[in-house]
CSV table of C-alpha atoms and ligand atoms in Angstrom, one decimal:
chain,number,residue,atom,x,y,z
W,74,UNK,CA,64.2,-4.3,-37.2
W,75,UNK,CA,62.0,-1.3,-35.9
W,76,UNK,CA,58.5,-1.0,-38.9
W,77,UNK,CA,58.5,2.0,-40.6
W,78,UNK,CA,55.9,4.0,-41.5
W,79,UNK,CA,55.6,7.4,-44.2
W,80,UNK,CA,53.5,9.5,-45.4
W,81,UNK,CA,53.8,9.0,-49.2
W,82,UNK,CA,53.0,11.3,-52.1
W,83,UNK,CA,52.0,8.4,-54.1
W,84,UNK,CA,51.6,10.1,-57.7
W,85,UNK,CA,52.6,14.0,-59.3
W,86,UNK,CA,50.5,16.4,-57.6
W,87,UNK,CA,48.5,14.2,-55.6
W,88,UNK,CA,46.6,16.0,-53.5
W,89,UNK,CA,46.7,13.7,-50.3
W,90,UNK,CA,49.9,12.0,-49.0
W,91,UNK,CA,49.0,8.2,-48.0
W,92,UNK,CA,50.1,7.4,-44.6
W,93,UNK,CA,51.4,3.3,-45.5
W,94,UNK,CA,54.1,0.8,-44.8
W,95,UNK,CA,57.4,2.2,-45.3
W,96,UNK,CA,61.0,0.5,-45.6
W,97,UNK,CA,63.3,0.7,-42.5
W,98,UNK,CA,67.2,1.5,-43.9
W,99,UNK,CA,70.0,1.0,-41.5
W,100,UNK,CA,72.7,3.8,-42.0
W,101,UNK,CA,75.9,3.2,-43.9
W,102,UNK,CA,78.7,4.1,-41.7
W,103,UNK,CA,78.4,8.0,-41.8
W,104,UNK,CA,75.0,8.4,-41.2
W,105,UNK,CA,72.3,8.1,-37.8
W,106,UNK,CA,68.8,7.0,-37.8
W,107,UNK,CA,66.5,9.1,-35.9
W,108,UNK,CA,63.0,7.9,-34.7
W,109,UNK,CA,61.4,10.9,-35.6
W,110,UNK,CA,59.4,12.8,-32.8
W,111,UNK,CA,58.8,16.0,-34.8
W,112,UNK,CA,58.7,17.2,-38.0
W,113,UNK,CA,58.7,20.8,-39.6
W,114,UNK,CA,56.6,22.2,-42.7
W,115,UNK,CA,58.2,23.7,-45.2
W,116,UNK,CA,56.5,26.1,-48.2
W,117,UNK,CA,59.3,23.6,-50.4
W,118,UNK,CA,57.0,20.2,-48.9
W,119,UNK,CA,53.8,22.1,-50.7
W,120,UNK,CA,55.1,23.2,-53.5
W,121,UNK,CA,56.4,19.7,-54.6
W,122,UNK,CA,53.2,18.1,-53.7
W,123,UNK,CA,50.9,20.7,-55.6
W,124,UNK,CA,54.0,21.6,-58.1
W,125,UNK,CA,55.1,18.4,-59.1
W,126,UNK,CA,58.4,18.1,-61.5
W,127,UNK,CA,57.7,21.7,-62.6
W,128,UNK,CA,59.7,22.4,-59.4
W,129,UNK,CA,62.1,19.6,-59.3
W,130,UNK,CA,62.0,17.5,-62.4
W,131,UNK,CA,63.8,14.7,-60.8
W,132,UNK,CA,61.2,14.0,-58.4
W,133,UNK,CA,60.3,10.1,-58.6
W,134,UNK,CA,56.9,9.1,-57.6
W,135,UNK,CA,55.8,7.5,-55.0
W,136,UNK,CA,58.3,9.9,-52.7
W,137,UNK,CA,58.3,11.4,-49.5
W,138,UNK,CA,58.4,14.9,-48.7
W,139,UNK,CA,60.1,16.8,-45.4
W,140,UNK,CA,63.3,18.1,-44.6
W,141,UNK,CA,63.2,18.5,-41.0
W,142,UNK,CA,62.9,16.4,-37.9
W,143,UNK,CA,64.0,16.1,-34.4
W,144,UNK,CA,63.8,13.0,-32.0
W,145,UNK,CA,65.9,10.3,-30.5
W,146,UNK,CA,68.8,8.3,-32.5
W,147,UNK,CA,67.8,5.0,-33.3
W,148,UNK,CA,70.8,3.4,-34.7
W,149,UNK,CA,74.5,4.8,-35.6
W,150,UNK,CA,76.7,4.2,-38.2
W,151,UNK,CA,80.3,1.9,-37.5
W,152,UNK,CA,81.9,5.4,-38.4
W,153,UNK,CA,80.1,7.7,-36.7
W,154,UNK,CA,81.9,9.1,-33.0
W,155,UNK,CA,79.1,11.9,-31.9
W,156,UNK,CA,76.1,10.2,-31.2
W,157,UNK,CA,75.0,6.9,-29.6
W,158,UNK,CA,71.8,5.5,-29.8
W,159,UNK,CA,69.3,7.7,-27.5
W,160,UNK,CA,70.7,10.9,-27.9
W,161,UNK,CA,68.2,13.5,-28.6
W,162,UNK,CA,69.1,15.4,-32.0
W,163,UNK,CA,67.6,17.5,-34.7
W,164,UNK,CA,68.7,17.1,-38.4
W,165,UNK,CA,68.4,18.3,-41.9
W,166,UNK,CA,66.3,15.1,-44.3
W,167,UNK,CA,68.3,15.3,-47.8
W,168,UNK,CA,66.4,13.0,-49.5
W,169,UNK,CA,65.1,16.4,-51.4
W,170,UNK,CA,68.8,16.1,-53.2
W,171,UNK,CA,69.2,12.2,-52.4
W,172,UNK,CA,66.4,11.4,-54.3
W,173,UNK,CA,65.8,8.6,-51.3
W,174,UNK,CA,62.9,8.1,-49.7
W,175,UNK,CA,64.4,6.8,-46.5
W,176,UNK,CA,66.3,10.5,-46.4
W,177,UNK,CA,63.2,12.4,-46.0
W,178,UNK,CA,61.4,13.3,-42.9
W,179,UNK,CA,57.8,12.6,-43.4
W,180,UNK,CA,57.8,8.8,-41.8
W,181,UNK,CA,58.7,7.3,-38.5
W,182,UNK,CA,62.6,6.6,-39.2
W,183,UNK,CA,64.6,9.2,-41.4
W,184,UNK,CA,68.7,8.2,-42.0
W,185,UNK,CA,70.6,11.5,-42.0
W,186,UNK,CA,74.0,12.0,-42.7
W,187,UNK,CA,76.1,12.4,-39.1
W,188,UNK,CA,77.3,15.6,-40.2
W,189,UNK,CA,73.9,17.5,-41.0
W,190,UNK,CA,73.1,16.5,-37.3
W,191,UNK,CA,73.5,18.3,-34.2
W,192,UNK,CA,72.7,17.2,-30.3
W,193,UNK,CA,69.8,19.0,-28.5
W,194,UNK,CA,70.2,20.1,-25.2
W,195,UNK,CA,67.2,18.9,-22.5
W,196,UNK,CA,65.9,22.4,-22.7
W,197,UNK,CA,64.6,22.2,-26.0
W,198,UNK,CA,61.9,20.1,-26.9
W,199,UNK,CA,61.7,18.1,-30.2
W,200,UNK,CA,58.9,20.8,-31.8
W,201,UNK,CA,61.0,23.8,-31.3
W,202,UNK,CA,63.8,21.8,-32.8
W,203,UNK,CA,62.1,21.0,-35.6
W,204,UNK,CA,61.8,24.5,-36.5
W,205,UNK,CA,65.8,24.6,-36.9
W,206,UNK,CA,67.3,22.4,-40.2
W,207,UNK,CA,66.2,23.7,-43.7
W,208,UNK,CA,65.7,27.2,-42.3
W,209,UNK,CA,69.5,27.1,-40.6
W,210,UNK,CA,70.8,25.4,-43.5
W,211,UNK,CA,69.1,27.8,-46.5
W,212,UNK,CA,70.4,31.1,-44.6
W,213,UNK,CA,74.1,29.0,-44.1
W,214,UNK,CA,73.9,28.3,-47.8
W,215,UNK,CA,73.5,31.9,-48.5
W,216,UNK,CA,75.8,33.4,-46.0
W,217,UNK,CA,78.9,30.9,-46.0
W,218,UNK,CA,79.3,29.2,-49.1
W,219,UNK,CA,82.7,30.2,-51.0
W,220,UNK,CA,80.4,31.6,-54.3
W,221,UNK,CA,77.7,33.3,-52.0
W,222,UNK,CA,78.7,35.7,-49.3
W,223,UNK,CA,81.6,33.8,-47.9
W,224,UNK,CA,81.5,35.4,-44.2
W,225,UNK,CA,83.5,34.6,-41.0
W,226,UNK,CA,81.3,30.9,-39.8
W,227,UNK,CA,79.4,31.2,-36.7
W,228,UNK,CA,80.6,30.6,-33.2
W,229,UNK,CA,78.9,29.9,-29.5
W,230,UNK,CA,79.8,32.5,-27.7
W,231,UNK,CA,79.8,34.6,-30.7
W,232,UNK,CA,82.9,36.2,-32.6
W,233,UNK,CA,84.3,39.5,-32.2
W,234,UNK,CA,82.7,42.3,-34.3
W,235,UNK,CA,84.1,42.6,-37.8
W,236,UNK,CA,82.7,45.7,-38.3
W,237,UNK,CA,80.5,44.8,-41.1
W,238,UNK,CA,76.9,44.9,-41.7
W,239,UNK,CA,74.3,42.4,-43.8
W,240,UNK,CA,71.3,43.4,-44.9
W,241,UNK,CA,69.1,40.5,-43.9
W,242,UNK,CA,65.7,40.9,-46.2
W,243,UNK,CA,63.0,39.6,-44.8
W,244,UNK,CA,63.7,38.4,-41.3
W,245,UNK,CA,60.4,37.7,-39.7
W,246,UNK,CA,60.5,34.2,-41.9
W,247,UNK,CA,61.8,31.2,-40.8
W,248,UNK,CA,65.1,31.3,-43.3
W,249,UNK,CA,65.4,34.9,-42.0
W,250,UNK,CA,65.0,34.6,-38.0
W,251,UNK,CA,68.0,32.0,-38.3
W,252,UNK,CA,70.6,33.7,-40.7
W,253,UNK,CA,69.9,37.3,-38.2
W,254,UNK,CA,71.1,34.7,-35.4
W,255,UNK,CA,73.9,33.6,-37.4
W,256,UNK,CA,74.9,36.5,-38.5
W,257,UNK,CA,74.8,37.9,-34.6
W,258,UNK,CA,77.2,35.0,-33.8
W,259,UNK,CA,79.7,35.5,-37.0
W,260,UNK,CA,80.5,38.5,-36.0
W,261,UNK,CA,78.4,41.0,-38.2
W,262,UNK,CA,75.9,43.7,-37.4
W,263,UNK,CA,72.1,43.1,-39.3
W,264,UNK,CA,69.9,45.5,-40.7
W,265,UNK,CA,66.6,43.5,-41.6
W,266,UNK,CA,63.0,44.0,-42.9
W,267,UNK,CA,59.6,43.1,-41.6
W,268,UNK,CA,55.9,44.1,-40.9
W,269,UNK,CA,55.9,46.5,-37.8
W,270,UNK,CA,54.0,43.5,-35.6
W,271,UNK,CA,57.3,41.5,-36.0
W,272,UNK,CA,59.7,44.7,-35.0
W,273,UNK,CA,60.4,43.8,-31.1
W,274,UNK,CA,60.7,39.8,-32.4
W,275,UNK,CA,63.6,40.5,-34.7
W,276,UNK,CA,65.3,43.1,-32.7
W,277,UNK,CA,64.9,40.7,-29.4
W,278,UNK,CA,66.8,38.1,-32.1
W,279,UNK,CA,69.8,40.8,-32.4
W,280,UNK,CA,68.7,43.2,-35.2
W,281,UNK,CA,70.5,46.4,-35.3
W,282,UNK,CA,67.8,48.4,-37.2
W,283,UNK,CA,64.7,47.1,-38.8
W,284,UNK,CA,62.4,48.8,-41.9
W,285,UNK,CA,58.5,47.7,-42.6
W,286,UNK,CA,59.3,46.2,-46.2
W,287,UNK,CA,55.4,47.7,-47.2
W,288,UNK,CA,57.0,51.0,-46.7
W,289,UNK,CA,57.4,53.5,-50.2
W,290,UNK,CA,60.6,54.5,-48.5
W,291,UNK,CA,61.9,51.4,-48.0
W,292,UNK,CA,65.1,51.6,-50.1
W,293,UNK,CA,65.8,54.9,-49.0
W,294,UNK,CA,65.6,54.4,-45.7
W,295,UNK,CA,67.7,51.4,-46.0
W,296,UNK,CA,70.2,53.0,-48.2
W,297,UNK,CA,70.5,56.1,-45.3
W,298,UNK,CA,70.9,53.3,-42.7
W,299,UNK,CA,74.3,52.4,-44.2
W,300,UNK,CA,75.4,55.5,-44.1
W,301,UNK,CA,79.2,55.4,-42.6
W,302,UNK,CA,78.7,51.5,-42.1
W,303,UNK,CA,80.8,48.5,-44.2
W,304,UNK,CA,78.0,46.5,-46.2
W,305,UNK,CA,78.6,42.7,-46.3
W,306,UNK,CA,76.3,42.4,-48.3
W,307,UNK,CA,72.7,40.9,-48.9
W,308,UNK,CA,70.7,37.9,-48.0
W,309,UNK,CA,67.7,38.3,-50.2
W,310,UNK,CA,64.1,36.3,-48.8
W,311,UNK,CA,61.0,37.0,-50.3
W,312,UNK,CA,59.3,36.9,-53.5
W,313,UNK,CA,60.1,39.7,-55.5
W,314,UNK,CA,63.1,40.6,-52.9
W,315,UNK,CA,65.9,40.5,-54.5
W,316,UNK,CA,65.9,43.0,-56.9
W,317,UNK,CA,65.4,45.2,-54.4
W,318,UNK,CA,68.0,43.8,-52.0
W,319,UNK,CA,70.4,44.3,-55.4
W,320,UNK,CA,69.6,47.6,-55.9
W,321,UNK,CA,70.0,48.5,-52.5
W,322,UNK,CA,73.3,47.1,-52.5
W,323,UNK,CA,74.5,48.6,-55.6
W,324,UNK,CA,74.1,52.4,-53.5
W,325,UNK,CA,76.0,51.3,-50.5
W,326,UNK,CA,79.2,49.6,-51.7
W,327,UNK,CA,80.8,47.3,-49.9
W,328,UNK,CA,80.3,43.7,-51.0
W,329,UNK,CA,78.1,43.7,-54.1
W,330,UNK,CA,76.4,40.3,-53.8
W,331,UNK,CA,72.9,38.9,-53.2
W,332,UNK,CA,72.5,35.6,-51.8
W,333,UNK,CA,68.8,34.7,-52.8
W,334,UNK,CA,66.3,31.8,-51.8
W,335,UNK,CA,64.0,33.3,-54.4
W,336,UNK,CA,64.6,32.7,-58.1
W,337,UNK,CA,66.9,35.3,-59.9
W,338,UNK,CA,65.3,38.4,-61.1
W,339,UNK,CA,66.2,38.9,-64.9
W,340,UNK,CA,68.3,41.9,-64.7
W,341,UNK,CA,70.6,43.3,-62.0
W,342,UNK,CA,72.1,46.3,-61.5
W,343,UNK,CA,75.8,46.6,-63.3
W,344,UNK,CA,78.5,45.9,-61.1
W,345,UNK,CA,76.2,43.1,-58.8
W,346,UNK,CA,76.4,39.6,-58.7
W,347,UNK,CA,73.6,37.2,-57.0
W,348,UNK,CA,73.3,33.4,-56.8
W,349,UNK,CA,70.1,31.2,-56.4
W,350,UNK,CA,70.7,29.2,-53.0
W,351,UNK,CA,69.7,25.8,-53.1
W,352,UNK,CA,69.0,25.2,-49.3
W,353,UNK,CA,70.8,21.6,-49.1
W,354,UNK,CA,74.0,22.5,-50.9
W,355,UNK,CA,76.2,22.5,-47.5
W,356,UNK,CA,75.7,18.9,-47.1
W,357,UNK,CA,78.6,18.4,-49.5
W,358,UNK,CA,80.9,21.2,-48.5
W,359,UNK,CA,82.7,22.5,-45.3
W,360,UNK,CA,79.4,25.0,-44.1
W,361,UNK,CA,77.5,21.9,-43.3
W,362,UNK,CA,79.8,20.2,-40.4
W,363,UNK,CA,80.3,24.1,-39.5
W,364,UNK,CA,77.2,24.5,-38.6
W,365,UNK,CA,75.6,21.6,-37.2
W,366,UNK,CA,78.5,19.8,-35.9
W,367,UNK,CA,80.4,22.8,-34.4
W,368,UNK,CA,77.9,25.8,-34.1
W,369,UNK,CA,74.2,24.7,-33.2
W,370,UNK,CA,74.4,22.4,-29.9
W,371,UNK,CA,77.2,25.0,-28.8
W,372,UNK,CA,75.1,27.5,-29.2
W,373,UNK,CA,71.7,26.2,-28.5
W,374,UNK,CA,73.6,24.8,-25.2
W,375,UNK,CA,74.9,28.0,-24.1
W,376,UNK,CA,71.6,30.3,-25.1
W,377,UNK,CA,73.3,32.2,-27.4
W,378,UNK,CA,71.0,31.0,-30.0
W,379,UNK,CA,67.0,30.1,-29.8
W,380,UNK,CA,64.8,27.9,-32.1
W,381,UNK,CA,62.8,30.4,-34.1
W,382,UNK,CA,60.7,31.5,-35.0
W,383,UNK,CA,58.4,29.4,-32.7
W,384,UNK,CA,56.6,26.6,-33.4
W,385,UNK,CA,52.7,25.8,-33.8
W,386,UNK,CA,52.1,21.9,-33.5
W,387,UNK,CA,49.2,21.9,-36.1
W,388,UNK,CA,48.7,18.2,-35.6
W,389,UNK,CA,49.8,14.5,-33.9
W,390,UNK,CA,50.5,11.5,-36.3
W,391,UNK,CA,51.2,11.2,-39.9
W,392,UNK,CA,48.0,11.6,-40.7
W,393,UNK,CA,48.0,15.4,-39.9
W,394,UNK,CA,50.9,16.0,-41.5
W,395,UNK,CA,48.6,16.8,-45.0
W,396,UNK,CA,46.6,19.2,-42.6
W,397,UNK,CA,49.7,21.0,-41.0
W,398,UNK,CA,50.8,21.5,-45.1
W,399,UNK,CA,47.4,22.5,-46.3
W,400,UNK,CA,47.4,25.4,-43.3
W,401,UNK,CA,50.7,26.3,-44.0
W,402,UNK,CA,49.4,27.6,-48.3
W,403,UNK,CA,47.2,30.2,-46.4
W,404,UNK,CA,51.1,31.7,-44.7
W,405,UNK,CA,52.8,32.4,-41.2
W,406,UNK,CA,54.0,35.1,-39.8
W,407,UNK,CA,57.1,34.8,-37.2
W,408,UNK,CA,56.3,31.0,-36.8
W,409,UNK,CA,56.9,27.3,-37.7
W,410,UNK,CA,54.1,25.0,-38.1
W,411,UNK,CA,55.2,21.3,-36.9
W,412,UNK,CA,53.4,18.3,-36.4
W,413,UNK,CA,54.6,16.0,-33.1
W,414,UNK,CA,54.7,12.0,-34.4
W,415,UNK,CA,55.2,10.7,-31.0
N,764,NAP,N1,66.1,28.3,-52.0
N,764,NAP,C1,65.9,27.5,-51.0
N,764,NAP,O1,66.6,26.5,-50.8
N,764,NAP,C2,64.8,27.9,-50.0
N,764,NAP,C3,64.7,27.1,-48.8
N,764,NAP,C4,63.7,27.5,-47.9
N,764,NAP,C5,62.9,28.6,-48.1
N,764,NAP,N2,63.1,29.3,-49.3
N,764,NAP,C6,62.3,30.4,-49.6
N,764,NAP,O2,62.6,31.5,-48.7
N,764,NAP,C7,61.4,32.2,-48.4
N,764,NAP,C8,61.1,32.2,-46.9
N,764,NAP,O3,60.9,30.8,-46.5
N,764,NAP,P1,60.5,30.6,-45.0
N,764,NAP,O4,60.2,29.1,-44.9
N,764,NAP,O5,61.5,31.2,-44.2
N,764,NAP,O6,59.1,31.4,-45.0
N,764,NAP,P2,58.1,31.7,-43.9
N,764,NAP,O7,58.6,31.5,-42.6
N,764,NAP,O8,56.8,31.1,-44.3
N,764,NAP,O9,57.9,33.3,-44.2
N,764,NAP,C9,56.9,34.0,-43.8
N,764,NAP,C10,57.5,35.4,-43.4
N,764,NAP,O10,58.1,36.0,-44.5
N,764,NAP,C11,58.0,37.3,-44.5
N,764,NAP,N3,57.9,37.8,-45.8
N,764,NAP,C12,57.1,37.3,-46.8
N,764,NAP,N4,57.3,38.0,-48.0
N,764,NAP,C13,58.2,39.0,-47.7
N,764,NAP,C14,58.8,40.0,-48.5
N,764,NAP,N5,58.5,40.2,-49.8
N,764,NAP,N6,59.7,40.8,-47.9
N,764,NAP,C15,60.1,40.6,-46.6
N,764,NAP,N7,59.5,39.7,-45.8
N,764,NAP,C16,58.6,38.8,-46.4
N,764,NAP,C17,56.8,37.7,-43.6
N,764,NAP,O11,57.2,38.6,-42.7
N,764,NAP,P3,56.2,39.6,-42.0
N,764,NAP,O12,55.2,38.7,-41.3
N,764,NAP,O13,57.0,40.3,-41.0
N,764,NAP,O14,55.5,40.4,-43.0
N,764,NAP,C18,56.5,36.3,-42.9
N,764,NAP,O15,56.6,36.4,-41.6
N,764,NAP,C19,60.3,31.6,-49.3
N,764,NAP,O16,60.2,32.3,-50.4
N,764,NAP,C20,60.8,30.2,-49.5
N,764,NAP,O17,60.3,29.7,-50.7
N,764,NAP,C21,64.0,28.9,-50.2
């Protein structure tokens, strides 16, 4: 049996994560073990370290943080039909709603369920995979679930034009370069927001029209832009985003829901609806096969969609990995910071 390793947050709001001895788990018969080769940061892996239960009051302690990892597959499950052992494969960690350390992505070995896993084509390295998982899966959340926007699933080559248009709110992030590429692939037109540096990055990523969010016209602008077009409504990233996402949406008809990775603002405007997404909810519904079973390796195999944004290896080992989250509490812009464990 291979010896596992982790970066542990050993206490609440420790402000180091101990790199120690770790427990290797076989998977049950649904799930792959990946021998991680790189790992993703997430704002989520900070804010529970520096946060504590005041973000996630079942938290246990020690834990391990991380939801996203790419490398090789290490062992399969009796069930599982899609991967053998060697394979090359990103995947979403859920030990976030597990609560168990061996699901999370901060060690050596992470088990992942087969079905929040998808094959990497030799192309892609293991960093720019990295960037995919929690960022895929918190726009899917948003943008398929029944009680969120409930659009037409992705395809590779993409679907036919519905003739609707989603407002995609902030889409220089990570969460917001992968739902404009989903949404390019389902079938929808996007209209999206960013700082004026990021323009040409979103529109190469198949933006229709982009606004600088800074801008005092913003909402105008927006609302002008959907002029004659049918909304599908909102996917809202950004602090303080989606009220303005809702208002917008409440001036151009069409679908009157915002799909938010921010916390809920406390009023809305009448006649809209908006839902807190909870980025690892599609493990345990029909979005999350959809997407990492049937859309990303067709699509990452065919080109039709790219890693993004790209990533910045901040650091080699598990000992960086504190480093990489510490960098990441000043911000990005357009990019993924990843540490590379092999
Ligand atoms: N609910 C969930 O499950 C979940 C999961 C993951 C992330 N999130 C949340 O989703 C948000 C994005 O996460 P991420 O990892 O994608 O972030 P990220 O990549 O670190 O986001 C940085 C980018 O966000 C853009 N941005 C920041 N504030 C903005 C605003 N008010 N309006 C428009 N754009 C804005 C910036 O664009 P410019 O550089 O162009 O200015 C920047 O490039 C965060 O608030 C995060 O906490 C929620």
């Amino acid at each position: 049996m291979p010896t596992n390793t982790a970066a542990w947050l050993v206490t609440e709001k420790a402000s180091f994560l101990e790199v120690k001895q770790a427990d290797y788990t076989s998977p049950s018969d649904n799930e792959i073990v990946v021998k991680n080769h790189a790992v993703a940061l997430n704002i989520v892996d900070f804010a529970r370290q520096f946060m504590g239960n005041a973000l996630f009051p079942w938290d246990k302690y020690p834990c391990i943080l991380g939801s996203d990892v790419a490398g090789e597959v290490q062992e399969v499950g009796t069930s599982v039909k899609n991967f053998k052992v060697g394979d090359r494969v990103l995947g979403m960690a859920v030990g976030l709603k597990t609560g168990r350390p061996a699901d999370a992505a901060f060690q050596a070995y992470t088990v992942l369920p087969a079905h929040m896993a998808s094959s990497i084509p030799s192309s892609v390295s293991f960093e720019d995979a990295a960037v995919i998982p929690l960022a895929i899966s918190t726009a899917a959340c948003g943008m398929y679930q029944k009680e969120y926007l409930a659009l037409q699933h992705p395809t590779a080559p993409r679907r036919q034009d519905t003739g609707e248009t989603i407002l995609i709110w902030g889409g220089a992030s990570s969460v917001g370069t992968n739902a404009i590429q989903m949404a390019i692939a389902s079938g929808y037109d996007v209209i999206s927001t960013a700082s004026p540096k990021n323009w040409d990055y979103v529109q190469k990523l198949g933006v229709n029209l982009v606004f600088d969010y800074h801008s005092d016209t913003v909402v105008s602008d927006i609302v002008k832009a959907f002029d004659g077009k049918k909304s599908a409504g909102a996917l809202s990233i950004g602090q303080g985003a989606t009220s303005i996402c809702a208002e917008i949406v409440s001036k151009i008809g069409g679908k009157q829901f915002v799909a938010s990775a921010s916390p809920l603002p406390p009023q809305l405007p009448e006649g809209v609806a908006s839902k807190f997404i909870f980025g690892s909810d599609l493990k345990d519904n029909e979005v999350g096969p959809a997407i990492y079973v049937d859309f990303i390796p067709a699509a990452l195999k065919d080109g039709s969609f790219v890693p993004s944004p790209p990533s910045r290896v901040v650091g080699k080992g598990l000992e960086d990995i504190q480093k990489g989250l510490n960098e990441l509490t000043k911000g990005v812009s357009a990019e993924k910071l990843v540490v590379t464990l092999e």
